[in-house]
Amino acid sequence: MAGELFAIFIIAIFIENFVLNQILGICPFVGVSNKIDSAIGMGFAVIFVLVSACVACWAIQAFLLLPYNLEYLQTIAFILIIAALVQFVEMVIKKMVPTLYQALGVYLPLITTNCAVLGAALINIKKEYSLVKSAVNGLGAGVGFTLALVLMAGIRERLETSDVPQSLKGAPITFITAGLLAIAFYGFNGLV
């Protein structure tokens, strides 16, 4: 069991990375990856929301939607759960770390519409993961998202002081860098 959980965790981080492999969660990935500090803060917020959403969505699916044949409400129910969790995270960050709240700006509420969070919950249901496997997959997905975000932020900070051709500054070099990171992560496919 522990080996299987470890495999799910590693696969979620490296092989099935939501940002670099499945192309989910691109908006905060590009928007918040300017500075490492804000990338780390956003990463921890996404980790918390992903794990909480995976657990809550699994419970709603197992104890409400399946027993009452309400599977057709799955997407709506999951989005409501995710929205509530993001509101909670936003209130906590605003109260506890106001500088991080201001640094994240509009991207913090965008976790609600971050398709990576909904994607993780739906993937857990599709793969018929148990509660523990769902939580581990959510944790791995969050760590993978954070890893991609922090790597991109570090590279973008270095690019600010680098001699980048004028035609590639801004979004073009950001997407080229993201593509190269995705290629690098593709090399992990034979890992597990």
C-alpha positions as YAML, in Angstrom:
chain: A
units: angstrom
residues:
- id: 1
  name: MET
  ca: [0.00, 0.00, 0.00]
- id: 2
  name: ALA
  ca: [2.77, 2.47, 0.91]
- id: 3
  name: GLY
  ca: [4.58, 1.71, -2.34]
- id: 4
  name: GLU
  ca: [1.43, 2.35, -4.34]
- id: 5
  name: LEU
  ca: [0.82, 5.66, -2.54]
- id: 6
  name: PHE
  ca: [4.42, 6.70, -3.17]
- id: 7
  name: ALA
  ca: [4.02, 5.85, -6.86]
- id: 8
  name: ILE
  ca: [0.81, 7.92, -7.08]
- id: 9
  name: PHE
  ca: [2.62, 10.83, -5.41]
- id: 10
  name: ILE
  ca: [5.67, 10.70, -7.72]
- id: 11
  name: ILE
  ca: [3.53, 10.23, -10.83]
- id: 12
  name: ALA
  ca: [1.41, 13.28, -9.91]
- id: 13
  name: ILE
  ca: [4.50, 15.44, -9.39]
- id: 14
  name: PHE
  ca: [6.67, 14.51, -12.33]
- id: 15
  name: ILE
  ca: [4.92, 12.35, -14.92]
- id: 16
  name: GLU
  ca: [1.36, 13.69, -14.89]
- id: 17
  name: ASN
  ca: [2.27, 17.24, -13.85]
- id: 18
  name: PHE
  ca: [-0.85, 19.30, -14.38]
- id: 19
  name: VAL
  ca: [0.89, 22.36, -15.75]
- id: 20
  name: LEU
  ca: [3.69, 20.84, -17.80]
- id: 21
  name: ASN
  ca: [2.10, 17.60, -18.99]
- id: 22
  name: GLN
  ca: [-1.65, 18.03, -18.92]
- id: 23
  name: ILE
  ca: [-1.63, 21.79, -19.64]
- id: 24
  name: LEU
  ca: [-4.02, 22.61, -16.78]
- id: 25
  name: GLY
  ca: [-3.67, 25.67, -14.57]
- id: 26
  name: ILE
  ca: [-1.78, 27.78, -17.09]
- id: 27
  name: CYS
  ca: [-3.32, 31.11, -16.01]
- id: 28
  name: PRO
  ca: [-1.77, 31.24, -12.51]
- id: 29
  name: PHE
  ca: [1.34, 29.49, -13.85]
- id: 30
  name: VAL
  ca: [2.06, 32.35, -16.23]
- id: 31
  name: GLY
  ca: [0.57, 35.12, -14.08]
- id: 32
  name: VAL
  ca: [2.19, 34.42, -10.71]
- id: 33
  name: SER
  ca: [5.55, 33.11, -11.85]
- id: 34
  name: ASN
  ca: [7.27, 36.50, -11.92]
- id: 35
  name: LYS
  ca: [8.75, 36.30, -8.42]
- id: 36
  name: ILE
  ca: [9.75, 33.27, -6.39]
- id: 37
  name: ASP
  ca: [8.10, 34.58, -3.19]
- id: 38
  name: SER
  ca: [4.66, 34.93, -4.76]
- id: 39
  name: ALA
  ca: [5.12, 31.60, -6.59]
- id: 40
  name: ILE
  ca: [5.80, 29.81, -3.30]
- id: 41
  name: GLY
  ca: [2.81, 31.48, -1.62]
- id: 42
  name: MET
  ca: [0.53, 30.58, -4.52]
- id: 43
  name: GLY
  ca: [1.95, 27.06, -4.53]
- id: 44
  name: PHE
  ca: [1.10, 26.48, -0.87]
- id: 45
  name: ALA
  ca: [-2.40, 27.88, -1.40]
- id: 46
  name: VAL
  ca: [-2.92, 25.53, -4.37]
- id: 47
  name: ILE
  ca: [-1.56, 22.56, -2.40]
- id: 48
  name: PHE
  ca: [-4.03, 23.22, 0.41]
- id: 49
  name: VAL
  ca: [-6.95, 23.71, -1.97]
- id: 50
  name: LEU
  ca: [-6.03, 20.64, -4.06]
- id: 51
  name: VAL
  ca: [-5.76, 18.28, -1.09]
- id: 52
  name: SER
  ca: [-8.89, 19.66, 0.57]
- id: 53
  name: ALA
  ca: [-10.85, 19.61, -2.69]
- id: 54
  name: CYS
  ca: [-9.80, 16.05, -3.52]
- id: 55
  name: VAL
  ca: [-10.87, 14.82, -0.09]
- id: 56
  name: ALA
  ca: [-14.14, 16.79, -0.04]
- id: 57
  name: CYS
  ca: [-15.05, 15.87, -3.62]
- id: 58
  name: TRP
  ca: [-14.34, 12.21, -2.94]
- id: 59
  name: ALA
  ca: [-16.63, 12.34, 0.10]
- id: 60
  name: ILE
  ca: [-19.41, 14.10, -1.82]
- id: 61
  name: GLN
  ca: [-19.09, 11.56, -4.64]
- id: 62
  name: ALA
  ca: [-19.04, 8.53, -2.33]
- id: 63
  name: PHE
  ca: [-21.69, 9.58, 0.21]
- id: 64
  name: LEU
  ca: [-24.07, 11.80, -1.75]
- id: 65
  name: LEU
  ca: [-23.82, 11.59, -5.53]
- id: 66
  name: LEU
  ca: [-23.39, 7.83, -5.97]
- id: 67
  name: PRO
  ca: [-25.92, 6.60, -3.38]
- id: 68
  name: TYR
  ca: [-28.65, 8.90, -4.72]
- id: 69
  name: ASN
  ca: [-27.76, 8.49, -8.43]
- id: 70
  name: LEU
  ca: [-26.84, 12.17, -8.75]
- id: 71
  name: GLU
  ca: [-23.63, 11.68, -10.72]
- id: 72
  name: TYR
  ca: [-24.87, 14.20, -13.31]
- id: 73
  name: LEU
  ca: [-24.41, 16.93, -10.66]
- id: 74
  name: GLN
  ca: [-20.76, 16.01, -10.18]
- id: 75
  name: THR
  ca: [-19.22, 19.01, -11.95]
- id: 76
  name: ILE
  ca: [-21.51, 21.54, -10.29]
- id: 77
  name: ALA
  ca: [-21.00, 20.04, -6.84]
- id: 78
  name: PHE
  ca: [-17.22, 19.92, -7.25]
- id: 79
  name: ILE
  ca: [-17.05, 23.53, -8.45]
- id: 80
  name: LEU
  ca: [-19.09, 24.68, -5.44]
- id: 81
  name: ILE
  ca: [-16.77, 22.81, -3.08]
- id: 82
  name: ILE
  ca: [-13.68, 24.29, -4.74]
- id: 83
  name: ALA
  ca: [-15.14, 27.81, -4.64]
- id: 84
  name: ALA
  ca: [-15.87, 27.51, -0.92]
- id: 85
  name: LEU
  ca: [-12.36, 26.23, -0.20]
- id: 86
  name: VAL
  ca: [-10.76, 29.05, -2.19]
- id: 87
  name: GLN
  ca: [-12.85, 31.64, -0.34]
- id: 88
  name: PHE
  ca: [-11.61, 30.17, 2.93]
- id: 89
  name: VAL
  ca: [-7.97, 30.25, 1.77]
- id: 90
  name: GLU
  ca: [-8.38, 33.81, 0.51]
- id: 91
  name: MET
  ca: [-9.77, 34.99, 3.86]
- id: 92
  name: VAL
  ca: [-6.98, 33.27, 5.80]
- id: 93
  name: ILE
  ca: [-4.20, 34.69, 3.59]
- id: 94
  name: LYS
  ca: [-5.75, 38.17, 3.66]
- id: 95
  name: LYS
  ca: [-5.85, 38.08, 7.46]
- id: 96
  name: MET
  ca: [-2.55, 36.30, 8.17]
- id: 97
  name: VAL
  ca: [-0.23, 37.45, 5.32]
- id: 98
  name: PRO
  ca: [-1.57, 40.66, 3.75]
- id: 99
  name: THR
  ca: [1.59, 41.23, 1.70]
- id: 100
  name: LEU
  ca: [1.22, 37.82, 0.05]
- id: 101
  name: TYR
  ca: [-2.48, 38.53, -0.50]
- id: 102
  name: GLN
  ca: [-1.60, 41.73, -2.37]
- id: 103
  name: ALA
  ca: [1.24, 40.05, -4.29]
- id: 104
  name: LEU
  ca: [-1.09, 37.29, -5.52]
- id: 105
  name: GLY
  ca: [-3.75, 39.81, -6.46]
- id: 106
  name: VAL
  ca: [-6.39, 38.50, -8.84]
- id: 107
  name: TYR
  ca: [-4.68, 35.12, -9.19]
- id: 108
  name: LEU
  ca: [-5.74, 33.92, -5.75]
- id: 109
  name: PRO
  ca: [-9.49, 33.97, -6.56]
- id: 110
  name: LEU
  ca: [-8.59, 32.41, -9.91]
- id: 111
  name: ILE
  ca: [-7.77, 29.18, -8.06]
- id: 112
  name: THR
  ca: [-11.55, 28.73, -8.07]
- id: 113
  name: THR
  ca: [-11.50, 28.47, -11.85]
- id: 114
  name: ASN
  ca: [-8.13, 26.74, -11.96]
- id: 115
  name: CYS
  ca: [-8.94, 23.69, -14.00]
- id: 116
  name: ALA
  ca: [-6.12, 21.78, -12.28]
- id: 117
  name: VAL
  ca: [-8.14, 21.66, -9.05]
- id: 118
  name: LEU
  ca: [-11.28, 20.41, -10.76]
- id: 119
  name: GLY
  ca: [-9.14, 18.14, -12.94]
- id: 120
  name: ALA
  ca: [-7.55, 16.48, -9.91]
- id: 121
  name: ALA
  ca: [-10.94, 15.77, -8.34]
- id: 122
  name: LEU
  ca: [-12.32, 14.35, -11.59]
- id: 123
  name: ILE
  ca: [-9.20, 12.26, -12.24]
- id: 124
  name: ASN
  ca: [-9.49, 10.76, -8.75]
- id: 125
  name: ILE
  ca: [-13.07, 9.72, -9.50]
- id: 126
  name: LYS
  ca: [-12.16, 8.41, -12.96]
- id: 127
  name: LYS
  ca: [-9.30, 6.30, -11.57]
- id: 128
  name: GLU
  ca: [-11.58, 5.12, -8.73]
- id: 129
  name: TYR
  ca: [-9.08, 6.16, -6.07]
- id: 130
  name: SER
  ca: [-9.90, 5.64, -2.41]
- id: 131
  name: LEU
  ca: [-9.98, 8.56, 0.02]
- id: 132
  name: VAL
  ca: [-6.30, 8.15, 0.91]
- id: 133
  name: LYS
  ca: [-5.22, 7.75, -2.72]
- id: 134
  name: SER
  ca: [-7.26, 10.83, -3.65]
- id: 135
  name: ALA
  ca: [-5.56, 12.87, -0.93]
- id: 136
  name: VAL
  ca: [-2.11, 11.64, -1.97]
- id: 137
  name: ASN
  ca: [-2.84, 12.39, -5.63]
- id: 138
  name: GLY
  ca: [-4.05, 15.87, -4.67]
- id: 139
  name: LEU
  ca: [-0.91, 16.45, -2.60]
- id: 140
  name: GLY
  ca: [1.32, 15.25, -5.44]
- id: 141
  name: ALA
  ca: [-0.54, 17.39, -7.95]
- id: 142
  name: GLY
  ca: [-0.14, 20.42, -5.68]
- id: 143
  name: VAL
  ca: [3.56, 19.77, -5.13]
- id: 144
  name: GLY
  ca: [4.01, 19.31, -8.89]
- id: 145
  name: PHE
  ca: [2.16, 22.57, -9.57]
- id: 146
  name: THR
  ca: [4.30, 24.36, -6.98]
- id: 147
  name: LEU
  ca: [7.49, 22.86, -8.38]
- id: 148
  name: ALA
  ca: [6.62, 24.01, -11.90]
- id: 149
  name: LEU
  ca: [5.62, 27.45, -10.61]
- id: 150
  name: VAL
  ca: [8.81, 27.95, -8.58]
- id: 151
  name: LEU
  ca: [11.05, 26.69, -11.39]
- id: 152
  name: MET
  ca: [9.37, 29.06, -13.82]
- id: 153
  name: ALA
  ca: [9.63, 31.97, -11.37]
- id: 154
  name: GLY
  ca: [13.35, 31.34, -10.87]
- id: 155
  name: ILE
  ca: [13.95, 31.23, -14.60]
- id: 156
  name: ARG
  ca: [11.87, 34.36, -15.20]
- id: 157
  name: GLU
  ca: [13.79, 36.25, -12.50]
- id: 158
  name: ARG
  ca: [17.03, 35.32, -14.28]
- id: 159
  name: LEU
  ca: [15.57, 36.32, -17.65]
- id: 160
  name: GLU
  ca: [14.86, 39.83, -16.35]
- id: 161
  name: THR
  ca: [18.60, 40.50, -16.15]
- id: 162
  name: SER
  ca: [19.51, 38.48, -19.25]
- id: 163
  name: ASP
  ca: [20.07, 39.76, -22.75]
- id: 164
  name: VAL
  ca: [16.85, 38.60, -24.39]
- id: 165
  name: PRO
  ca: [16.11, 39.86, -27.92]
- id: 166
  name: GLN
  ca: [13.45, 42.58, -27.91]
- id: 167
  name: SER
  ca: [11.05, 40.51, -30.01]
- id: 168
  name: LEU
  ca: [11.10, 37.69, -27.42]
- id: 169
  name: LYS
  ca: [10.70, 39.75, -24.23]
- id: 170
  name: GLY
  ca: [7.61, 39.16, -22.12]
- id: 171
  name: ALA
  ca: [5.12, 36.49, -23.14]
- id: 172
  name: PRO
  ca: [7.13, 34.92, -26.00]
- id: 173
  name: ILE
  ca: [10.13, 33.99, -23.86]
- id: 174
  name: THR
  ca: [7.77, 32.89, -21.07]
- id: 175
  name: PHE
  ca: [6.00, 30.40, -23.34]
- id: 176
  name: ILE
  ca: [9.27, 29.21, -24.88]
- id: 177
  name: THR
  ca: [10.58, 28.59, -21.36]
- id: 178
  name: ALA
  ca: [7.38, 26.79, -20.36]
- id: 179
  name: GLY
  ca: [7.71, 24.58, -23.44]
- id: 180
  name: LEU
  ca: [11.29, 23.71, -22.57]
- id: 181
  name: LEU
  ca: [10.27, 22.89, -19.00]
- id: 182
  name: ALA
  ca: [7.51, 20.64, -20.35]
- id: 183
  name: ILE
  ca: [10.03, 18.84, -22.56]
- id: 184
  name: ALA
  ca: [12.32, 18.39, -19.56]
- id: 185
  name: PHE
  ca: [9.47, 16.93, -17.47]
- id: 186
  name: TYR
  ca: [8.53, 14.66, -20.36]
- id: 187
  name: GLY
  ca: [11.81, 12.87, -19.67]
- id: 188
  name: PHE
  ca: [10.32, 11.56, -16.41]
- id: 189
  name: ASN
  ca: [7.80, 9.38, -18.30]
- id: 190
  name: GLY
  ca: [9.89, 6.23, -17.91]
- id: 191
  name: LEU
  ca: [10.43, 6.82, -14.18]
- id: 192
  name: VAL
  ca: [7.51, 4.72, -12.89]
...
